[in-house]
Coordinates of C-alpha atoms in Angstrom, one line a residue:
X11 CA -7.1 12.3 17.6
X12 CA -7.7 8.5 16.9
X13 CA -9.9 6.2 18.8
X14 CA -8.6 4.2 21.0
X15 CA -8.6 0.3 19.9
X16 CA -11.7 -1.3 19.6
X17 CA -12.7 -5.2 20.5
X18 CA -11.4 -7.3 17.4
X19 CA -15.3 -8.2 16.8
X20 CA -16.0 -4.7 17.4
X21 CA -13.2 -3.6 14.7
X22 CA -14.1 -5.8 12.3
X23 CA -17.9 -4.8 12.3
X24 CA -17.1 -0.8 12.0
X25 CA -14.2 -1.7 9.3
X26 CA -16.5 -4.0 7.1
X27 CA -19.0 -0.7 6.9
X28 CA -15.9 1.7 6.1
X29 CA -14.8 -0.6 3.6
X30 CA -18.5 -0.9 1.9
X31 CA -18.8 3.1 1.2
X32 CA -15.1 3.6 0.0
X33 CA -15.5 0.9 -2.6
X34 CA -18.6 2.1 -3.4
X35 CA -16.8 5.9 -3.9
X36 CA -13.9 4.6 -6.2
X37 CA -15.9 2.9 -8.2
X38 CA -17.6 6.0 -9.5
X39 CA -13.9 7.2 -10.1
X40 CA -13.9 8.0 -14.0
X41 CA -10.6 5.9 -15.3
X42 CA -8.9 9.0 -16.9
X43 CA -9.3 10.5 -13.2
X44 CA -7.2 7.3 -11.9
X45 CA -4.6 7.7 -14.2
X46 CA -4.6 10.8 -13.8
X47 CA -3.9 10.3 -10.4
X48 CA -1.2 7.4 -10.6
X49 CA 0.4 10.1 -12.8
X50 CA 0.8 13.0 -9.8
X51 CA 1.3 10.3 -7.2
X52 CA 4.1 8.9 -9.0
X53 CA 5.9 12.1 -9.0
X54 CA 5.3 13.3 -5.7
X55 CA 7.1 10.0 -3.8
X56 CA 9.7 10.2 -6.5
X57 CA 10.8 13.5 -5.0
X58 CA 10.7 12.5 -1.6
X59 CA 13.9 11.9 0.0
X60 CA 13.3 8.5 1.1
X61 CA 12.6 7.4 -2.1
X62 CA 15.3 9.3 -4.2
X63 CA 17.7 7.4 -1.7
X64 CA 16.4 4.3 -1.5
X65 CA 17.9 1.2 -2.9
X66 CA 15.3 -1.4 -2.4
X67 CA 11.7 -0.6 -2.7
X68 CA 8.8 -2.8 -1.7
X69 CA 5.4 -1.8 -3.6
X70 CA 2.3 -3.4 -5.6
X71 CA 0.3 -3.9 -8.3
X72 CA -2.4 -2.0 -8.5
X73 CA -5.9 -4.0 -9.5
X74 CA -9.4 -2.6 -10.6
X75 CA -9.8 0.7 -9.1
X76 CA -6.9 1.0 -6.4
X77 CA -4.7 4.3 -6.9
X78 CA -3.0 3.6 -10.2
X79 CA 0.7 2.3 -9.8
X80 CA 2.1 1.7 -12.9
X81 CA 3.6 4.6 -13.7
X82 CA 5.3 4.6 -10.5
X83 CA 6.9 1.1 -11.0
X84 CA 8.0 2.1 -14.2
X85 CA 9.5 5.3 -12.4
X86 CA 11.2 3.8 -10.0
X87 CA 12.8 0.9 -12.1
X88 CA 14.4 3.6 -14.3
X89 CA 15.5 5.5 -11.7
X90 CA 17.9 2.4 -10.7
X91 CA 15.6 1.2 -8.2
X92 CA 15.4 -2.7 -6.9
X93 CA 11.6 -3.3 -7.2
X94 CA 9.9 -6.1 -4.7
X95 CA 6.3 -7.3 -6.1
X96 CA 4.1 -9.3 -3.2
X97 CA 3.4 -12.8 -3.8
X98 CA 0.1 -14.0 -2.2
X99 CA 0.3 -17.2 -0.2
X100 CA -2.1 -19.8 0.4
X101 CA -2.5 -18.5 4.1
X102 CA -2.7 -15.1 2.8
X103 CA 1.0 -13.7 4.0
X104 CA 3.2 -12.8 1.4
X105 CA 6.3 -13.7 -0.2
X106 CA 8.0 -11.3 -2.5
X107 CA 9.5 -11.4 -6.1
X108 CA 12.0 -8.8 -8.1
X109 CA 9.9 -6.5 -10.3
X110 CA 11.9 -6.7 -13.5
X111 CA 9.1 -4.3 -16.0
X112 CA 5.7 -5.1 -16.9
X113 CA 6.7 -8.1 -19.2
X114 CA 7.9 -10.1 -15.9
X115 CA 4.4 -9.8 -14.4
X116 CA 2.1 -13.0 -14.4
X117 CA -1.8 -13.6 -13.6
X118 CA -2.4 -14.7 -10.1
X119 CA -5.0 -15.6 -8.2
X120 CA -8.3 -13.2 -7.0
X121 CA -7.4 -10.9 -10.0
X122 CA -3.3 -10.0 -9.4
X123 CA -0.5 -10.0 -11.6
X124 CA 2.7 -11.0 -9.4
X125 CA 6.6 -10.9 -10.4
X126 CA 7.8 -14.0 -12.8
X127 CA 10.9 -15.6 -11.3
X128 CA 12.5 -17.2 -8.0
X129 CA 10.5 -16.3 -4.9
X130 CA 12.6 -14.2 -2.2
X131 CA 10.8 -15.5 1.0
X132 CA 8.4 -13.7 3.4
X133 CA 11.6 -12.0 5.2
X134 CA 12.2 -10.1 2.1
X135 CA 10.4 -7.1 2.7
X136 CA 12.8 -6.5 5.8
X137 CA 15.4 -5.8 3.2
X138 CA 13.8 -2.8 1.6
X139 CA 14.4 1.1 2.5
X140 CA 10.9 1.9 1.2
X141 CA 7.7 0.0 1.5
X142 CA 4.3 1.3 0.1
X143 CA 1.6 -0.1 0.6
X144 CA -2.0 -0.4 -0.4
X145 CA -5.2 0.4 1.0
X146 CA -9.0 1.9 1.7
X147 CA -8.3 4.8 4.2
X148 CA -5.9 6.3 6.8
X149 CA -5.8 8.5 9.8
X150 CA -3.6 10.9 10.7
X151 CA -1.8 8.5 13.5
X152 CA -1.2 6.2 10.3
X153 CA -3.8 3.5 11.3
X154 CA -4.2 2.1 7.9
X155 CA -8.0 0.4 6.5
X156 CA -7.0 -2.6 4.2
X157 CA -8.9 -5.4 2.2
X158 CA -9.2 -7.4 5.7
X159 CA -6.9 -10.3 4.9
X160 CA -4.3 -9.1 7.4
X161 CA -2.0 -9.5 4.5
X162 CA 0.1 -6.4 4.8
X163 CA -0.4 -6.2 8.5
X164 CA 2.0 -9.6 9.2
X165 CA 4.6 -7.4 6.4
X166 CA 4.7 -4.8 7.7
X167 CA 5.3 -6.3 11.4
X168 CA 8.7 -8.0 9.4
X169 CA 9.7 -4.1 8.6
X170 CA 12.4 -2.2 10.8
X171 CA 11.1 0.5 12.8
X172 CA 12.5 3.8 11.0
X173 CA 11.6 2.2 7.6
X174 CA 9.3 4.7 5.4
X175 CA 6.1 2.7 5.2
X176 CA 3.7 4.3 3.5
X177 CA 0.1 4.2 1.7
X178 CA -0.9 4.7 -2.0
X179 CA -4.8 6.5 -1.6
X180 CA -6.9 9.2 -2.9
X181 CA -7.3 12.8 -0.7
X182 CA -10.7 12.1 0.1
X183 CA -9.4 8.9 1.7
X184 CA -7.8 10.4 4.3
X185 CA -10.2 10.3 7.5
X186 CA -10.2 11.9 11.0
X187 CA -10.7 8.1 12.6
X188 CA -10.1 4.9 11.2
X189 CA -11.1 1.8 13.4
X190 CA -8.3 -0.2 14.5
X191 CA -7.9 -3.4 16.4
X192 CA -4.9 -4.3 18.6
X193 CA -3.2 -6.2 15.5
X194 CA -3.5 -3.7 12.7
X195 CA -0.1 -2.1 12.1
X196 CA 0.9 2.1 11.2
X197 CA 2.1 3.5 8.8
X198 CA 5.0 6.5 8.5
X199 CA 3.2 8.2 5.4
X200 CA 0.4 8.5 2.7
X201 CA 0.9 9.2 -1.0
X202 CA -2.0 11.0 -2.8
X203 CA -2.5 13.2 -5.9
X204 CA -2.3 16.2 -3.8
X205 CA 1.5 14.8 -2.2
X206 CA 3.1 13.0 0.4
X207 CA 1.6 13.2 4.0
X208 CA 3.6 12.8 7.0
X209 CA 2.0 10.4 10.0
X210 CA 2.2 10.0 13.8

């Protein structure tokens, strides 16, 4: 059972600490094991239901050592799939671009390579039947431990309730508790090499 919320100063304390030691743990992942990884991951949401019916789908690009996603944007551009790419704003929400192969991708700011091409506007993400999403760790209720810019929490308050939202992590990063202030938004799901998790 997950904790009830905590004080935002409270949160934010208890999360910084979280984040620390799960950084600290992927970056001992071997890069064969991440690809590795990105590999199963990949194929497991691509057999999901959601997915296979999906028109739109909002992801990432994986950076450093985040779950791989590259062979599941690949994957899902094949499949016939509309592929939305985050653009990071000055104010750190995002806007979104169309994900048109790896080619279309430029360098961005703090390390990411974003979608070439006429930005959709912040709304965009609304438009999508899938959304996946990074992350550090989640809980079974599907409170969701990100990087702390609050990014994906102001996206994923733009997404239809009923929309599969879900997380892109390793096993081990699903925990018992993950602290959680008032703002911090759920997820439905979480994809890992071992499958697709249902939450809440």
């Amino acid at each position: 059972m997950a904790a009830a919320h905590l004080p935002d100063d409270r949160a934010a304390g208890a999360k910084l600490a979280l984040r620390d030691q799960l950084l600290t743990a992927r970056g001992r992942l071997p890069v064969a094991v991440i690809a590795a990884r990105a590999r199963s991951r990949a194929e497991h949401l691509l057999a999901t239901e959601e997915v296979r019916r999906a028109a739109t789908v909002a992801a990432y690009v994986s950076v450093g050592r985040e779950p791989g996603t590259g062979p599941l944007l690949d994957a899902l551009v094949a499949a016939g799939k509309r592929v939305v790419l985050p653009l990071l704003l000055a104010d750190m929400d995002l806007d979104w671009g169309v994900y048109r192969g790896p080619e279309s991708l430029v360098r961005a700011g703090r390390g990411l390579l974003e979608p070439a091409g006429e930005p959709l506007g912040a709304d965009a993400v609304a438009t999508a039947d899938v959304v996946l999403v990074p992350g550090l760790a989640v809980d079974r209720t599907g409170v969701r431990l990100g990087r702390g810019g609050g990014s994906y929490d102001r996206a994923l308050g733009r997404v239809p309730v009923g929309t599969f939202t879900c997380v892109l992590l390793d096993a081990a990063e699903i925990l018992d508790d993950v602290p959680h202030a008032p703002h911090d938004r759920p997820v439905t799901a979480v994809a890992t090499e071992d499958g697709v998790l249902r939450l809440r």
